[in-house]
Amino acid sequence: TDTDADGNYMFDNLTAGEVFVFEEAQREGPPAPAGTYLQTYPDCSQSDTQKHCMVIDPLNYPTITDELGDHGWSVELTDALPEATGVDFGNTLPGKIIVEKQTTPADSAEDFEFSTSYSGNFTLVDNGQDDSGWLVPGQYTVTELAETGWDLTSIVPDDGNSTVDLGTSTATVNLEAGETVTVVFSNTQRGKIIVEKQTTPADSAEDFEFSTS
């Protein structure tokens, strides 16, 4: 059955016993292309004496897993409890985080390492990008680890509600449904100043004092 305009659905004329309720995955192809809704509810923290959440996996449902959401409901109908409410499902569009590296001077082959709250560490060189893949909307962090000889000069997300902290080299991304956020980390390579002393006559042992900024 399909939901109505208000998002409600109903099965009627059911006999007493255990009833399974699953949601068809809103999926155009694996794993989750743009426009595909991810299932966010139930998450199996909700159960009561009449119904409980079920995790749908290939071991239990090898022939239909790709057609279903991640979770479903098992509902027990009895003569005393012939109806059940709250057999709900929730969905949201996923989002993505793109991390991009820029360096001064350009085209540096230096590897810069990043840690995130959504995946393992990765490295990028100048003009490199990392794609998070599809994520459930929420708050995520991206941190650049210190690299000897380089200064992190800016962190720029392209949305309006993410925040940055240069002191901790971290971007906090508030990812919204259906959103792709690109965060650009820019670094500048440090340089050196060599001060040399020459005397006439040569090879003088005199000490000459310098001050610098």
Coordinates of C-alpha atoms in Angstrom, one line a residue:
T1 CA 0.0 0.0 0.0
D2 CA 1.1 3.6 -0.4
T3 CA 0.9 6.5 2.0
D4 CA -1.8 9.2 1.6
A5 CA -1.3 12.9 1.2
D6 CA -0.7 13.2 4.9
G7 CA 1.8 10.4 5.0
N8 CA -0.5 7.9 6.7
Y9 CA -1.2 4.3 5.6
M10 CA -3.5 1.5 6.8
F11 CA -3.9 -2.2 6.4
D12 CA -7.4 -3.6 7.3
N13 CA -9.1 -6.9 7.5
L14 CA -6.0 -8.6 9.1
T15 CA -6.4 -11.8 11.1
A16 CA -4.8 -12.2 14.5
G17 CA -1.2 -13.2 14.6
E18 CA 2.2 -11.8 13.8
V19 CA 2.3 -9.2 11.0
F20 CA 5.4 -7.9 9.4
V21 CA 5.5 -4.3 8.0
F22 CA 8.3 -3.3 5.7
E23 CA 9.0 -0.1 3.7
E24 CA 10.1 -0.4 0.1
A25 CA 13.5 1.3 -0.3
Q26 CA 13.3 4.6 -2.2
R27 CA 16.3 3.6 -4.2
E28 CA 17.2 4.2 -7.9
G29 CA 20.4 2.1 -7.7
P30 CA 23.0 1.2 -5.1
P31 CA 24.2 2.5 -2.9
A32 CA 22.2 5.7 -2.7
P33 CA 22.2 8.1 -5.6
A34 CA 21.0 11.7 -5.5
G35 CA 17.2 11.9 -5.0
T36 CA 17.2 8.6 -3.0
Y37 CA 15.7 8.8 0.5
L38 CA 17.4 7.1 3.4
Q39 CA 15.4 5.4 6.1
T40 CA 15.9 7.1 9.4
Y41 CA 13.1 5.5 11.5
P42 CA 12.6 3.0 13.1
D43 CA 16.2 2.7 14.3
C44 CA 15.4 -0.2 16.7
S45 CA 15.4 1.9 19.8
Q46 CA 11.6 1.9 19.7
S47 CA 9.6 -1.2 20.7
D48 CA 6.7 -2.0 23.0
T49 CA 4.7 -5.1 24.1
Q50 CA 2.8 -5.2 20.8
K51 CA 5.4 -4.3 18.2
H52 CA 9.2 -4.4 17.9
C53 CA 11.7 -3.2 15.3
M54 CA 13.4 -5.6 13.0
V55 CA 16.8 -5.3 11.3
I56 CA 16.5 -6.3 7.7
D57 CA 19.7 -8.1 6.5
P58 CA 20.6 -10.6 3.8
L59 CA 20.7 -13.5 6.3
N60 CA 17.1 -13.0 7.2
Y61 CA 15.8 -11.8 3.8
P62 CA 18.3 -12.9 1.1
T63 CA 15.9 -12.4 -1.8
I64 CA 14.3 -9.0 -1.0
T65 CA 16.9 -7.1 1.0
D66 CA 17.7 -4.7 -1.9
E67 CA 14.0 -3.8 -2.2
L68 CA 13.5 -2.9 1.5
G69 CA 14.6 -0.3 3.9
D70 CA 17.1 -1.1 6.7
H71 CA 14.5 -1.7 9.3
G72 CA 10.9 -2.9 9.6
W73 CA 8.2 -3.8 12.2
S74 CA 6.9 -7.0 13.7
V75 CA 3.4 -6.4 15.0
E76 CA 1.4 -8.9 17.1
L77 CA -2.4 -8.7 16.6
T78 CA -4.7 -10.4 19.1
D79 CA -8.4 -10.4 19.8
A80 CA -7.6 -8.1 22.7
L81 CA -5.4 -5.9 20.6
P82 CA -6.7 -6.1 17.1
E83 CA -5.2 -2.7 16.0
A84 CA -1.7 -1.2 16.2
T85 CA -0.6 2.4 15.8
G86 CA 2.8 4.0 15.8
V87 CA 4.1 1.6 13.2
D88 CA 5.9 4.5 11.7
F89 CA 8.7 5.0 9.2
G90 CA 10.9 8.1 8.6
N91 CA 13.0 9.0 5.6
T92 CA 15.4 11.8 4.6
L93 CA 17.5 12.8 1.6
P94 CA 21.2 12.1 2.2
G95 CA 23.9 14.7 1.8
K96 CA 27.7 14.8 1.0
I97 CA 30.8 16.5 2.2
I98 CA 33.6 17.3 -0.2
V99 CA 36.9 18.2 1.3
E100 CA 39.3 20.1 -1.0
K101 CA 43.0 21.0 -0.6
Q102 CA 44.6 24.2 -2.0
T103 CA 48.2 25.2 -1.4
T104 CA 50.5 28.2 -1.9
P105 CA 52.7 27.7 -3.9
A106 CA 50.3 25.8 -6.2
D107 CA 50.7 22.3 -7.4
S108 CA 52.5 21.1 -4.2
A109 CA 53.0 17.3 -4.0
E110 CA 52.9 17.5 -0.2
D111 CA 50.5 15.1 1.5
F112 CA 48.1 16.7 4.0
E113 CA 46.2 14.3 6.3
F114 CA 42.7 14.8 7.5
S115 CA 40.5 13.1 10.2
T116 CA 36.7 13.2 10.2
S117 CA 33.8 12.1 12.3
Y118 CA 32.2 10.2 9.4
S119 CA 35.1 8.1 8.1
G120 CA 38.7 7.1 8.5
N121 CA 41.7 9.4 7.8
F122 CA 42.7 10.3 4.3
T123 CA 45.4 12.5 2.6
L124 CA 45.1 15.1 -0.1
V125 CA 47.6 17.0 -2.3
D126 CA 47.0 20.4 -3.9
N127 CA 43.7 20.4 -5.9
G128 CA 42.8 17.0 -4.4
Q129 CA 39.3 16.3 -3.2
D130 CA 37.7 13.7 -0.9
D131 CA 34.1 12.7 -1.3
S132 CA 32.4 11.5 1.9
G133 CA 29.8 9.4 0.1
W134 CA 26.1 9.7 1.1
L135 CA 25.6 10.7 4.7
V136 CA 22.5 11.1 6.9
P137 CA 21.9 14.8 7.6
G138 CA 23.5 16.0 10.8
Q139 CA 26.6 17.6 12.3
Y140 CA 30.1 16.3 11.2
T141 CA 33.6 17.5 11.7
V142 CA 36.7 17.6 9.5
T143 CA 40.1 18.3 11.0
E144 CA 43.4 18.8 9.2
L145 CA 46.5 17.4 11.0
A146 CA 49.5 19.6 11.3
E147 CA 52.1 19.4 8.5
T148 CA 55.7 20.5 9.2
G149 CA 56.7 23.6 7.2
W150 CA 53.1 24.6 6.4
D151 CA 50.6 26.9 7.9
L152 CA 46.8 26.4 7.6
T153 CA 45.7 29.9 6.4
S154 CA 41.9 29.4 5.8
I155 CA 39.0 26.9 6.0
V156 CA 36.1 27.9 3.8
P157 CA 32.8 25.9 3.6
D158 CA 30.5 26.9 0.8
D159 CA 27.2 26.7 2.8
G160 CA 25.8 29.3 5.2
N161 CA 25.6 27.4 8.5
S162 CA 28.8 25.5 8.9
T163 CA 31.5 26.9 11.2
V164 CA 35.3 26.8 11.3
D165 CA 38.0 27.0 14.0
L166 CA 41.5 27.8 12.7
G167 CA 42.9 27.2 16.1
T168 CA 41.9 23.5 16.0
S169 CA 42.1 23.3 12.2
T170 CA 38.5 22.0 12.2
A171 CA 35.4 22.6 10.1
T172 CA 32.1 21.7 11.7
V173 CA 29.6 20.9 8.9
N174 CA 25.9 21.1 9.6
L175 CA 24.8 18.9 6.7
E176 CA 21.2 19.3 5.6
A177 CA 19.0 16.9 3.6
G178 CA 20.0 16.8 0.0
E179 CA 22.9 19.2 0.5
T180 CA 26.5 18.9 -0.8
V181 CA 28.9 21.0 1.2
T182 CA 32.4 21.6 -0.1
V183 CA 35.1 22.7 2.5
V184 CA 38.3 24.1 1.1
F185 CA 41.4 23.9 3.4
S186 CA 44.2 26.3 2.2
N187 CA 47.8 26.1 3.3
T188 CA 50.9 28.3 2.8
Q189 CA 54.4 26.9 2.8
R190 CA 56.9 28.5 5.1
G191 CA 60.0 30.1 3.7
K192 CA 63.6 30.7 5.1
I193 CA 65.8 33.8 5.5
I194 CA 69.6 33.1 5.4
V195 CA 71.7 35.9 6.9
E196 CA 75.4 35.7 5.9
K197 CA 78.3 37.9 7.2
Q198 CA 81.4 38.8 5.1
T199 CA 84.4 40.9 6.4
T200 CA 87.4 42.7 5.1
P201 CA 89.9 41.4 6.0
A202 CA 88.5 38.0 5.6
D203 CA 88.2 35.4 8.4
S204 CA 87.7 38.0 11.1
A205 CA 86.7 36.5 14.5
E206 CA 84.7 39.7 15.4
D207 CA 81.1 39.0 16.5
F208 CA 78.5 41.1 14.7
E209 CA 75.0 41.4 16.3
F210 CA 71.7 41.4 14.3
S211 CA 68.1 42.0 15.3
T212 CA 65.2 40.7 13.3
S213 CA 61.4 41.0 13.3

